[in-house]
Structure formats: structure tokens, C-alpha cells
XYZ file of C-alpha atoms in Angstrom:
557
model
C 27.695 2.653 50.669
C 25.902 1.033 53.567
C 25.460 4.170 55.640
C 24.735 6.648 52.585
C 21.273 7.601 52.033
C 19.277 6.822 49.104
C 18.310 9.445 46.664
C 14.407 10.648 46.960
C 12.153 10.386 44.196
C 12.620 13.778 43.190
C 16.119 13.255 42.956
C 15.599 10.436 40.705
C 12.932 12.374 38.456
C 15.666 15.341 38.160
C 18.760 13.099 37.069
C 16.191 11.679 34.261
C 15.099 14.926 33.170
C 18.531 16.406 32.814
C 19.774 13.206 31.257
C 17.267 13.814 28.841
C 17.860 17.555 28.082
C 21.783 16.826 27.843
C 21.489 13.827 25.579
C 18.325 14.747 23.427
C 15.831 12.738 21.974
C 17.872 10.132 20.237
C 19.439 8.682 23.601
C 17.869 5.687 25.501
C 17.351 6.290 29.029
C 16.313 3.338 31.532
C 15.041 3.117 34.886
C 14.373 -0.469 36.239
C 10.783 -0.581 37.299
C 11.136 -2.824 40.164
C 13.011 -0.380 42.190
C 10.247 2.243 41.905
C 6.950 0.604 42.604
C 3.796 3.060 42.428
C 5.521 5.725 40.780
C 6.349 4.493 37.209
C 4.112 7.158 35.401
C 6.224 9.788 37.015
C 9.458 8.122 35.902
C 8.045 7.594 32.311
C 7.022 11.930 32.532
C 10.367 12.339 33.760
C 11.631 11.104 30.307
C 12.761 7.553 30.237
C 11.745 5.296 26.876
C 12.996 2.089 28.324
C 12.706 -0.017 31.420
C 15.840 -2.169 30.826
C 15.977 -5.918 31.138
C 12.848 -7.321 32.935
C 12.491 -10.929 33.523
C 9.511 -12.819 34.175
C 11.461 -16.346 35.589
C 14.633 -14.856 37.513
C 14.871 -12.292 40.384
C 16.871 -8.863 40.507
C 20.163 -10.718 41.978
C 21.410 -7.346 43.121
C 18.395 -6.093 44.629
C 16.764 -9.634 45.658
C 14.296 -7.508 47.882
C 12.901 -5.716 44.652
C 10.770 -8.323 42.654
C 10.172 -7.670 38.760
C 6.906 -6.616 38.041
C 4.739 -8.950 35.741
C 4.805 -8.029 32.372
C 1.104 -7.478 32.113
C 0.846 -5.194 35.079
C 3.656 -3.311 33.734
C 1.880 -2.799 30.420
C -0.943 -1.450 32.191
C 1.067 0.945 34.378
C 2.989 1.770 31.134
C -0.346 2.497 29.285
C -1.720 4.524 32.168
C 1.499 6.696 31.934
C 0.366 7.232 28.161
C 3.139 4.875 26.582
C 2.817 1.510 24.869
C 5.214 -1.321 26.305
C 6.727 -3.221 23.568
C 9.670 -5.913 23.946
C 12.734 -4.964 22.208
C 15.797 -6.891 21.602
C 19.094 -6.780 23.327
C 20.395 -4.188 20.731
C 18.322 -0.954 20.307
C 15.796 -0.484 17.151
C 17.913 2.410 16.012
C 20.687 -0.172 15.684
C 18.661 -2.989 14.164
C 17.618 -0.440 11.406
C 21.578 -0.107 10.738
C 22.587 -3.784 11.608
C 25.440 -3.950 8.610
C 27.125 -1.225 11.105
C 26.683 -2.474 14.294
C 25.780 -6.280 14.452
C 27.834 -9.187 13.910
C 27.462 -10.592 10.542
C 26.390 -14.006 11.878
C 23.490 -12.691 13.524
C 22.027 -10.642 10.730
C 19.710 -13.417 9.272
C 18.448 -14.342 12.568
C 17.720 -10.836 13.540
C 15.882 -9.634 10.168
C 13.714 -12.725 11.022
C 12.714 -11.365 14.264
C 12.136 -7.931 13.726
C 9.384 -5.454 12.026
C 10.387 -2.519 9.845
C 10.914 -0.300 13.313
C 13.581 -3.075 14.386
C 11.256 -4.133 17.065
C 10.444 -7.764 17.779
C 7.559 -9.045 15.824
C 4.279 -9.210 17.833
C 2.782 -11.696 15.626
C 3.198 -14.683 13.468
C 1.302 -13.625 10.427
C 2.924 -13.600 7.069
C 1.621 -12.070 3.710
C 0.346 -14.568 1.319
C -0.360 -17.307 3.814
C -3.512 -19.000 4.818
C -2.886 -17.574 8.502
C -5.684 -15.970 10.864
C -4.567 -12.434 11.466
C -3.741 -11.865 15.218
C -5.951 -10.209 17.661
C -4.436 -6.682 18.206
C -5.499 -6.352 21.577
C -3.521 -3.563 23.519
C -3.924 -2.035 27.088
C -5.981 1.012 26.965
C -4.223 4.220 27.037
C -5.017 7.824 25.694
C -4.350 8.580 22.156
C -0.907 10.633 22.077
C -1.425 14.507 21.121
C 0.967 14.036 18.628
C -0.877 11.587 16.615
C -4.087 13.524 17.182
C -2.590 16.414 15.785
C -1.117 14.618 12.608
C -4.647 13.236 11.869
C -6.310 16.374 12.230
C -3.676 17.560 9.750
C -4.679 14.912 6.949
C -8.283 15.385 7.625
C -7.613 19.246 6.446
C -6.064 17.610 3.600
C -2.446 19.027 4.430
C 0.641 17.389 3.370
C 2.252 15.780 6.219
C 5.831 15.790 6.637
C 8.336 12.568 6.264
C 8.714 12.725 10.182
C 4.974 12.526 10.842
C 4.137 10.004 8.528
C 6.959 7.672 10.271
C 5.187 8.377 13.390
C 1.793 7.450 11.964
C 3.621 4.054 11.221
C 5.356 3.573 14.414
C 1.658 3.619 16.027
C 0.736 0.969 18.608
C -2.066 0.628 21.020
C -4.852 3.399 21.079
C -2.687 5.197 18.521
C -3.009 2.227 15.925
C -6.977 2.180 16.538
C -7.442 6.003 15.906
C -5.341 6.119 12.698
C -7.269 3.376 11.458
C -10.491 4.612 12.510
C -9.562 8.180 11.155
C -8.726 6.567 7.734
C -12.218 4.605 8.016
C -14.112 7.924 8.337
C -12.231 9.362 5.323
C -13.071 6.615 3.132
C -16.638 6.892 4.207
C -16.443 10.335 3.381
C -14.997 10.097 -0.001
C -16.020 6.799 -1.388
C -19.260 5.929 0.975
C -19.891 2.427 1.638
C -19.276 0.807 -1.613
C -16.664 -1.564 -1.783
C -15.595 -2.024 -5.567
C -13.773 -4.954 -7.525
C -13.137 -5.513 -11.435
C -13.460 -8.529 -13.144
C -10.095 -9.086 -15.153
C -7.435 -11.513 -16.098
C -3.689 -11.542 -15.847
C -1.644 -12.470 -18.725
C 2.225 -12.420 -17.984
C 3.301 -13.392 -21.188
C 6.754 -14.423 -20.305
C 8.756 -14.946 -17.104
C 12.309 -14.922 -18.818
C 14.098 -11.814 -17.497
C 17.559 -10.420 -17.680
C 17.034 -8.348 -14.620
C 17.951 -9.621 -11.237
C 15.646 -8.111 -8.807
C 16.260 -9.744 -5.388
C 12.402 -10.092 -4.495
C 11.496 -11.781 -7.445
C 10.211 -15.417 -7.599
C 8.639 -15.187 -10.660
C 11.303 -14.292 -13.357
C 13.847 -16.889 -14.869
C 16.854 -16.619 -16.859
C 16.461 -18.052 -20.481
C 17.896 -21.533 -19.626
C 16.987 -21.156 -15.923
C 15.072 -24.243 -14.443
C 15.107 -22.668 -10.794
C 12.840 -22.121 -8.176
C 8.989 -22.434 -9.524
C 8.499 -23.764 -13.010
C 10.235 -23.344 -16.498
C 10.977 -20.333 -18.477
C 8.162 -19.465 -21.261
C 7.313 -16.863 -23.740
C 3.591 -16.865 -24.679
C 2.892 -16.642 -28.354
C 0.297 -14.365 -29.705
C -2.228 -17.258 -30.623
C -2.157 -17.919 -26.822
C -2.480 -14.538 -25.858
C -5.431 -14.108 -28.055
C -7.003 -17.338 -27.024
C -6.601 -16.103 -22.996
C -8.117 -12.915 -24.153
C -10.929 -14.341 -25.836
C -11.718 -16.544 -22.869
C -11.460 -13.930 -20.501
C -14.068 -11.541 -22.694
C -16.351 -14.609 -22.932
C -16.265 -15.148 -18.936
C -17.096 -11.437 -18.358
C -13.867 -10.084 -17.992
C -13.629 -6.268 -18.820
C -9.849 -5.885 -18.308
C -6.740 -7.815 -19.081
C -3.642 -6.752 -17.055
C -0.641 -7.952 -18.860
C 3.025 -7.807 -17.760
C 6.184 -9.822 -18.009
C 9.778 -10.369 -17.468
C 12.423 -8.050 -19.528
C 12.807 -10.615 -21.708
C 16.236 -9.881 -24.006
C 14.716 -10.470 -27.109
C 11.667 -7.874 -26.573
C 11.653 -4.615 -28.226
C 9.353 -1.635 -28.132
C 7.647 -3.177 -31.170
C 6.804 -6.386 -29.161
C 4.631 -4.366 -26.901
C 2.961 -2.702 -29.749
C 2.460 -6.270 -31.360
C 1.117 -7.592 -28.278
C -1.668 -4.390 -28.065
C -2.608 -4.978 -31.658
C -3.307 -8.777 -30.774
C -5.324 -8.076 -27.712
C -7.299 -5.505 -30.081
C -8.110 -7.886 -32.767
C -9.432 -10.836 -30.439
C -11.214 -8.477 -27.957
C -11.866 -5.138 -29.345
C -14.198 -3.865 -26.364
C -11.463 -5.066 -23.685
C -9.533 -2.699 -21.717
C -6.021 -3.162 -21.803
C -3.910 -2.227 -18.641
C -0.543 -3.323 -19.488
C 3.586 -2.578 -19.184
C 5.214 -1.393 -16.312
C 6.991 1.549 -16.248
C 10.260 -0.802 -16.763
C 8.904 -2.325 -19.566
C 7.963 1.078 -21.089
C 11.468 2.371 -20.481
C 12.982 -0.475 -22.007
C 10.624 -0.424 -24.888
C 11.527 3.478 -25.557
C 15.264 2.639 -25.286
C 15.309 -0.057 -27.864
C 13.436 1.934 -30.521
C 15.442 4.841 -29.822
C 12.276 7.172 -28.815
C 11.740 9.193 -25.817
C 9.196 8.324 -23.443
C 6.595 10.596 -24.409
C 6.749 9.470 -27.897
C 6.654 6.237 -27.453
C 3.849 6.540 -24.712
C 1.674 7.939 -27.329
C 2.605 5.143 -30.054
C 1.194 2.760 -26.944
C -2.053 4.962 -26.580
C -2.321 5.042 -30.332
C -2.161 1.373 -30.630
C -4.879 0.988 -28.056
C -3.222 0.876 -24.478
C -5.477 2.256 -21.982
C -3.757 2.467 -18.641
C -0.645 1.563 -17.004
C -0.335 -0.607 -13.872
C 2.031 0.926 -11.137
C 4.300 -1.668 -10.720
C 8.245 -1.895 -10.529
C 7.838 1.023 -8.254
C 8.638 -1.470 -5.079
C 10.008 1.561 -2.827
C 10.579 4.543 -4.569
C 13.860 4.967 -2.514
C 16.900 4.545 -4.003
C 18.695 3.727 -0.704
C 16.412 0.664 -0.715
C 16.496 0.006 -4.500
C 20.406 -0.329 -4.383
C 19.897 -3.527 -2.317
C 16.575 -4.653 -3.475
C 16.688 -4.177 -7.605
C 19.826 -2.452 -8.088
C 19.834 -3.074 -11.916
C 16.279 -1.752 -12.205
C 14.730 1.669 -12.720
C 15.773 4.507 -10.112
C 13.359 6.545 -8.189
C 13.606 9.332 -10.578
C 13.117 7.158 -13.872
C 10.085 5.285 -12.438
C 8.362 8.901 -11.784
C 9.631 10.331 -15.139
C 7.799 7.404 -16.872
C 4.450 8.133 -14.909
C 4.729 11.684 -15.485
C 4.908 11.379 -19.254
C 2.190 8.581 -19.310
C 0.000 11.137 -17.329
C 1.115 13.555 -19.910
C 0.001 12.111 -22.857
C -3.449 11.266 -20.999
C -2.657 7.636 -19.789
C -3.957 7.312 -16.114
C -2.093 4.904 -14.009
C -2.210 2.709 -10.608
C 0.496 3.302 -8.103
C 1.794 0.589 -5.684
C 4.253 0.065 -3.105
C 6.074 -3.238 -2.232
C 7.183 -3.264 1.582
C 8.548 -5.235 4.220
C 11.729 -6.486 3.185
C 14.876 -4.370 3.438
C 12.982 -0.998 4.172
C 12.060 1.024 7.047
C 9.502 3.377 7.790
C 11.466 6.557 6.536
C 11.729 4.702 3.161
C 7.677 4.253 3.193
C 6.968 7.625 3.854
C 9.164 9.257 1.206
C 7.272 6.542 -1.185
C 4.259 7.872 -0.090
C 5.493 11.515 -0.183
C 6.842 11.155 -3.593
C 3.329 9.614 -5.084
C 1.619 12.400 -3.592
C 3.706 14.958 -4.987
C 3.349 13.549 -8.606
C -0.737 13.266 -8.289
C -0.831 17.011 -7.180
C 1.097 17.639 -10.482
C -1.093 15.412 -13.164
C -3.845 13.848 -11.101
C -3.217 10.545 -13.248
C -3.023 8.121 -10.567
C -6.452 6.383 -10.259
C -5.659 4.149 -7.098
C -2.941 3.370 -4.643
C -2.253 -0.561 -4.107
C -0.140 -1.600 -1.125
C 1.446 -4.959 -2.013
C 3.096 -6.535 1.236
C 6.292 -8.419 0.511
C 5.707 -12.192 0.026
C 8.823 -13.630 1.193
C 8.770 -17.567 1.209
C 10.495 -18.143 -2.240
C 12.028 -14.640 -2.923
C 15.612 -15.009 -3.574
C 16.753 -11.918 -1.189
C 14.870 -13.904 1.647
C 16.263 -17.365 0.992
C 19.623 -15.747 1.320
C 18.705 -14.438 4.698
C 19.131 -10.989 3.602
C 15.580 -9.507 4.292
C 12.710 -9.687 6.758
C 9.960 -11.840 6.233
C 7.472 -9.509 4.951
C 5.385 -6.812 7.174
C 3.578 -7.706 10.172
C 0.175 -7.622 10.519
C -0.052 -4.232 12.011
C 2.155 -2.756 9.383
C 0.219 -3.964 6.566
C -3.236 -2.538 7.957
C -1.444 0.631 8.803
C 0.107 1.044 5.297
C -3.696 1.167 3.826
C -4.849 3.698 6.853
C -1.644 5.850 6.305
C -2.007 5.856 2.917
C -5.789 7.041 3.155
C -4.468 9.919 5.251
C -1.737 11.156 2.999
C -3.524 10.887 0.104
C -6.712 12.623 1.255
C -8.162 14.603 -1.437
C -5.982 13.386 -4.082
C -6.209 9.491 -4.601
C -9.920 8.106 -3.246
C -9.370 4.386 -4.263
C -7.177 2.544 -1.901
C -7.065 -1.065 -2.952
C -6.383 -4.186 -0.646
C -4.824 -7.240 -2.379
C -6.720 -10.312 -1.666
C -3.965 -12.163 -3.016
C -1.368 -10.998 -0.162
C -3.828 -10.216 2.748
C -6.249 -13.429 2.559
C -10.101 -12.938 3.048
C -9.499 -11.949 6.801
C -6.737 -9.629 6.258
C -8.712 -7.544 3.491
C -11.666 -7.415 5.582
C -9.237 -5.736 8.633
C -7.845 -3.329 5.796
C -11.372 -2.552 4.152
C -12.148 -1.474 7.860
C -8.826 0.945 7.829
C -9.308 3.205 5.055
C -9.574 0.536 1.570
C -12.652 0.750 -0.613
C -11.340 -1.688 -3.399
C -10.694 -5.342 -3.897
C -8.811 -5.110 -6.935
C -9.334 -7.952 -9.590
C -10.920 -11.393 -9.721
C -7.765 -12.218 -11.156
C -7.810 -15.285 -13.546
C -4.353 -16.839 -13.631
C -2.378 -14.797 -10.793
C 0.986 -16.079 -11.068
C 3.549 -13.905 -9.617
C 2.266 -13.729 -6.155
C 1.781 -17.599 -6.119
C 5.415 -17.861 -7.562
C 6.655 -15.944 -4.611
C 5.060 -18.658 -2.157
C 1.657 -17.534 -1.652
C -1.355 -19.869 -0.699
C -3.830 -17.406 -2.331
C -4.529 -16.579 -5.811
C -6.814 -18.713 -7.385
C -9.554 -17.084 -8.907
C -12.546 -15.506 -6.918
C -15.671 -14.928 -8.901
C -17.993 -11.826 -8.342
C -20.321 -13.936 -6.005
C -17.463 -14.734 -3.811
C -16.266 -11.087 -3.621
C -19.710 -9.764 -2.927
C -20.046 -12.203 -0.359
C -17.263 -11.123 1.617
C -18.420 -7.362 0.797
C -21.767 -7.845 2.269
C -20.347 -9.741 5.208
C -18.842 -6.522 6.512
C -22.170 -4.610 5.960
C -20.712 -2.759 2.759
C -22.569 -2.598 -0.428
C -20.639 -4.461 -3.591
C -20.003 -3.074 -6.664
C -18.554 -4.388 -10.080
C -16.547 -1.719 -11.562
C -14.240 -1.366 -14.773
C -10.490 -0.286 -14.647
C -11.047 3.201 -14.110
C -14.015 2.915 -11.360
C -16.909 3.038 -14.011
C -19.913 0.887 -14.933
C -18.980 -2.218 -16.616
C -21.021 -3.209 -19.569
C -24.069 -5.142 -18.639
C -23.655 -8.116 -21.101
C -20.115 -8.324 -19.605
C -21.488 -8.604 -15.824
C -24.102 -11.145 -16.729
C -21.392 -13.082 -18.300
C -19.229 -12.837 -15.257
C -21.875 -14.230 -12.875
C -22.853 -17.047 -15.365
C -19.049 -18.063 -15.719
C -18.608 -17.901 -11.799
C -20.214 -21.229 -11.176
C -17.725 -22.656 -13.575
C -15.074 -21.241 -11.573
C -16.016 -23.170 -8.471
C -16.253 -26.412 -10.230
C -12.856 -25.868 -11.781
C -11.303 -24.450 -7.972
C -13.351 -27.328 -5.895
C -10.951 -30.327 -7.400
C -7.754 -27.738 -7.548
C -7.758 -26.907 -3.882
C -8.398 -30.704 -3.145
C -5.290 -31.931 -4.914
C -3.174 -28.844 -5.235
C -0.244 -30.292 -2.792
C -0.031 -33.381 -5.033
C 2.418 -32.095 -7.328
C 2.043 -33.645 -11.262
C -0.036 -36.483 -9.657
C -2.543 -33.726 -8.270
C -2.612 -31.942 -11.816
C -4.123 -35.133 -13.589
C -6.525 -35.678 -10.900
C -7.591 -32.348 -11.337
C -8.136 -32.475 -15.023
C -9.965 -35.936 -14.949
C -12.295 -34.794 -12.075
C -13.070 -31.364 -13.891
C -13.849 -33.326 -16.958
C -15.991 -35.731 -15.209
C -18.048 -32.985 -13.703
C -18.328 -30.860 -16.536
C -19.249 -34.190 -18.778
C -22.299 -34.720 -16.317
C -23.488 -31.201 -16.651
């Protein structure tokens, strides 16, 4: 081939373009960047999506006269062509997402640890629930793609987005990512103003005994189990009453109550729990029972969903938490929670609740064995039900906290979403639900303080509850979760230049006397939490030191 003429640029571009037309959009087509210096933008425009292998430490031994471009330079030239440069594994993202078919089983765990929901390598070390500073998401400047601009415009016009359009939003990086977050923040300002709300509440998880085997859950225990964190427990009604009264005395307006599916619980159990709360604290808002608990309760009493929900409402239930949703796609649920409610059953419970006048929240727990198409389907299913009933008061993204989750410890899941994905979930939700669900909550327990700030600048408008006794997320390995009082909540909000507002469960005004009590109690919270933070890593010895130091401080006034 020594005498053969080299193909010119026009022939190279023609070959790439024809290959793209013949093979279609799903085929990966690559061209080595070191062989065409100065014309990389034209090669991108011809139809490639991959630069192949680019080594920062070894030369191209086939073409030693053509050195590899520095990665920073390649990123800038790629951005100038309107694309975002991102490292991939040897195996392309589409094959990572279908790893059970294409990847040797010996590599499954390692690859899952490396990638995000698209199948590309994680670009940061952030994990949900850990006290880590969020990464700086710095990208080479490139134009916002026309495709993303068009999708944003449709969302701003309150048009329903398609599954493919939502997936495209989740894939956003670089300037596309910034544009989505900015658009979501603008919609937040238009729909909610500059107010950031929170509610003073208490979580009461009355039992961690559960006969379901959800692969993500580190909270539940078998009846005789002592594995993972803590022992099995089942709170008596006296203890539930005590916790409710204590919460009311400290200014709470809501108790959020959920638990494992105890094999001895029936539908009457949940009715009795409501009665206990009503007697102890008649003014307390009862936000209780996951759709799984409602489904089980109705089944044990031989009632249809609507009839049982009417009984719960008549007994004093006010609203339902939107938990047990995880990801509303049965492809995911078959791995994550195979014995739990299916997608249609979860939606049936919520539709029945809304029909009888019980409003609810909606959640998504994401970043494990799911992908962007599953997230899109989840959002669309929540949107469709909201269009029918209008019963969802808020949407709450819950990033998967992996550290103690059984599926992660077995090496069969990712370690939660990346920071980019977690922020995008809030922003994309704001766009998808525009005009239908105004309140997008960010979980400070899972996102941390800096993470919640980023979400509040990307479409979120609510910080959720102050959470006395949060246990489920901490059981999964989170380092956040100690109660955060009103003053601390408001410090975080005003630090962003926003206006804090204490609310009740349904975003109305809480009773003035409860607001005053919550502020008086905040000083006590700090007294208790200071020694708790100091000794939290010392096990039983630490617990004794916390009790002793707290008693000393309280005794001294």
C-alpha cells in the first residue's frame, strides 16, 4: 500500500456519512482524532459518535507520527462541534445496560460499581446519604443542543413529553445540563415564587419486622433476625402515643407513620394505630401507611381498596405517603422487589385514595438497577394519574442509599445515582409535571446540605420534614438524618437568598402555637444532637456518653 494514495477529507467524511445512513442511529461509528487534526468538527458533523481509544500515556504505535490529542484539547474541540466528550468503558453503554446478556458474570459487580444510569463511567465520587461535598460540574462551553431547547420549550408550554424526550433530558451533560436546571428553576420561580417550605414532623416507624424481601431495604428484619442494623422491634400503642404527644409538645403538626409488613398485622391494626394517635394528639395530621400497607390491610379484612380507604379516612387518616413506589416499571421491580406490589397495583391504591378524598405524595427511589427509560416511564405514569385525579400534593425524588442495601452488598446494583443524575431528577420532574404538581421536594437526609442547595437551584421548592427519629435512610447507611430544627432549616434557605416558610402537610399555614413551640424546642434539639454527633462512632460506649453528657447539660439549665 506504500504507493496507494491516501483518501482525502471529502472521502473520509463521505464514508462516515454513508455508514451512518446505512447502519442507522443505534450503531456506534468512530474515527481516530489523531489522524485528522484541525477538522474534528467536520468529522463530528459527518455522523460519528465515538473517538475510539485515546491514550494519554502511550503513542499510537500504528501511526507513531500522529500523536494523540490531549484530552482537554479534545474535549474543547468536541464542545466546539456541539457535542460533549465523555469517557466510556471498553463495552459501549447500550451493552452495559444489557449486561446480563453481553458481559461475563465475573465482571458484573465491577462494571456496576463504575457506571451511571446511562452505562457511562461515573464522573464523580459522590454517593447519596454520605457527608461528601458535591462535585464541581465544570464542562467545556458548548451550545445548547436544538433538541434540548425544543424539549424545554414543550415543557414550558405544559405539553406532555414523550418517553424518548424525557430520556434525552436525563442524558444531558455540559450546557444541556445547565439549560435544563435553569429552565426548571425558572418554572419553580413562576409556580412557587422564592419561598422554600418545610414541615415540622416526626417519623414513627412502628415496626421493622417484614416478611417481604425487598432487595434495596436495610431497615426491615425477619421476626427473629439480627442481621444488618439493630434488632427486630414492634412498638406498642403506649410508645406510639408517647412519641406523638412528645412531637406535639415540640411543635410538630404531622406524624409520618410507616413500617414493615408484619405477618401479624391486619387492616384493623392500622385502624387501631390511627385511633391511638387521635386520642393522644387530636390536632395532629396523620400522614400514614404506604400503598403496600393499604393493599395488605384491605386484603386481610376482605375489603376492596376504596371501602378500606374510606374506613381509614373516617378513622382519622389525612394523607398517604407515596412510598413503596420505588420505580414504577415492572421490569425493574422484578429484580428490586419481586414480591411487592406491581406498578398497576400501586397506581390502583393511589387512584382509590384520591377518589375517596385522601391526597398523597408521589416518590421515586432511583439509582440501583434502573435506567433512564425506567425513570421516564415512572414520571409519565405519575403524570397520567395526576391528570386524572389531581391528588398528588408533591413529588419527592429519593436517591438510592446503597451502603447497607442487600442488593448492593451482593454486588448486583449500582451505588446510587451520580450527583448530576440526582440534580437532574429534580429538574426533569419540574419540567415533566409543569402545571400539574407544583411542589418538588428535595430530601436533605439523602442529598445533604450542599446537595439540597443544588436541587433548590434546579427546580425544587421544599425541604420536607424536620424528621424526629428518621430511621429508614440511616439503616441503609446514610450519615445524615439527625433531626434538623426550624432555625437550621431557615438558615439553609436564607443562605440561598430564598424566603423560608414553615408549612403544614398540605402546604397550608400551621397553627401559630405549634410554630412557637417548634422554635422553643429547637434549642433542646441542638443540646441533644451536639453530644450525639461527638460520640456517634463509639457504639454502645458512645450511647452511654451521650446520655451522661446530655443529662449534665440539661441539669445545668
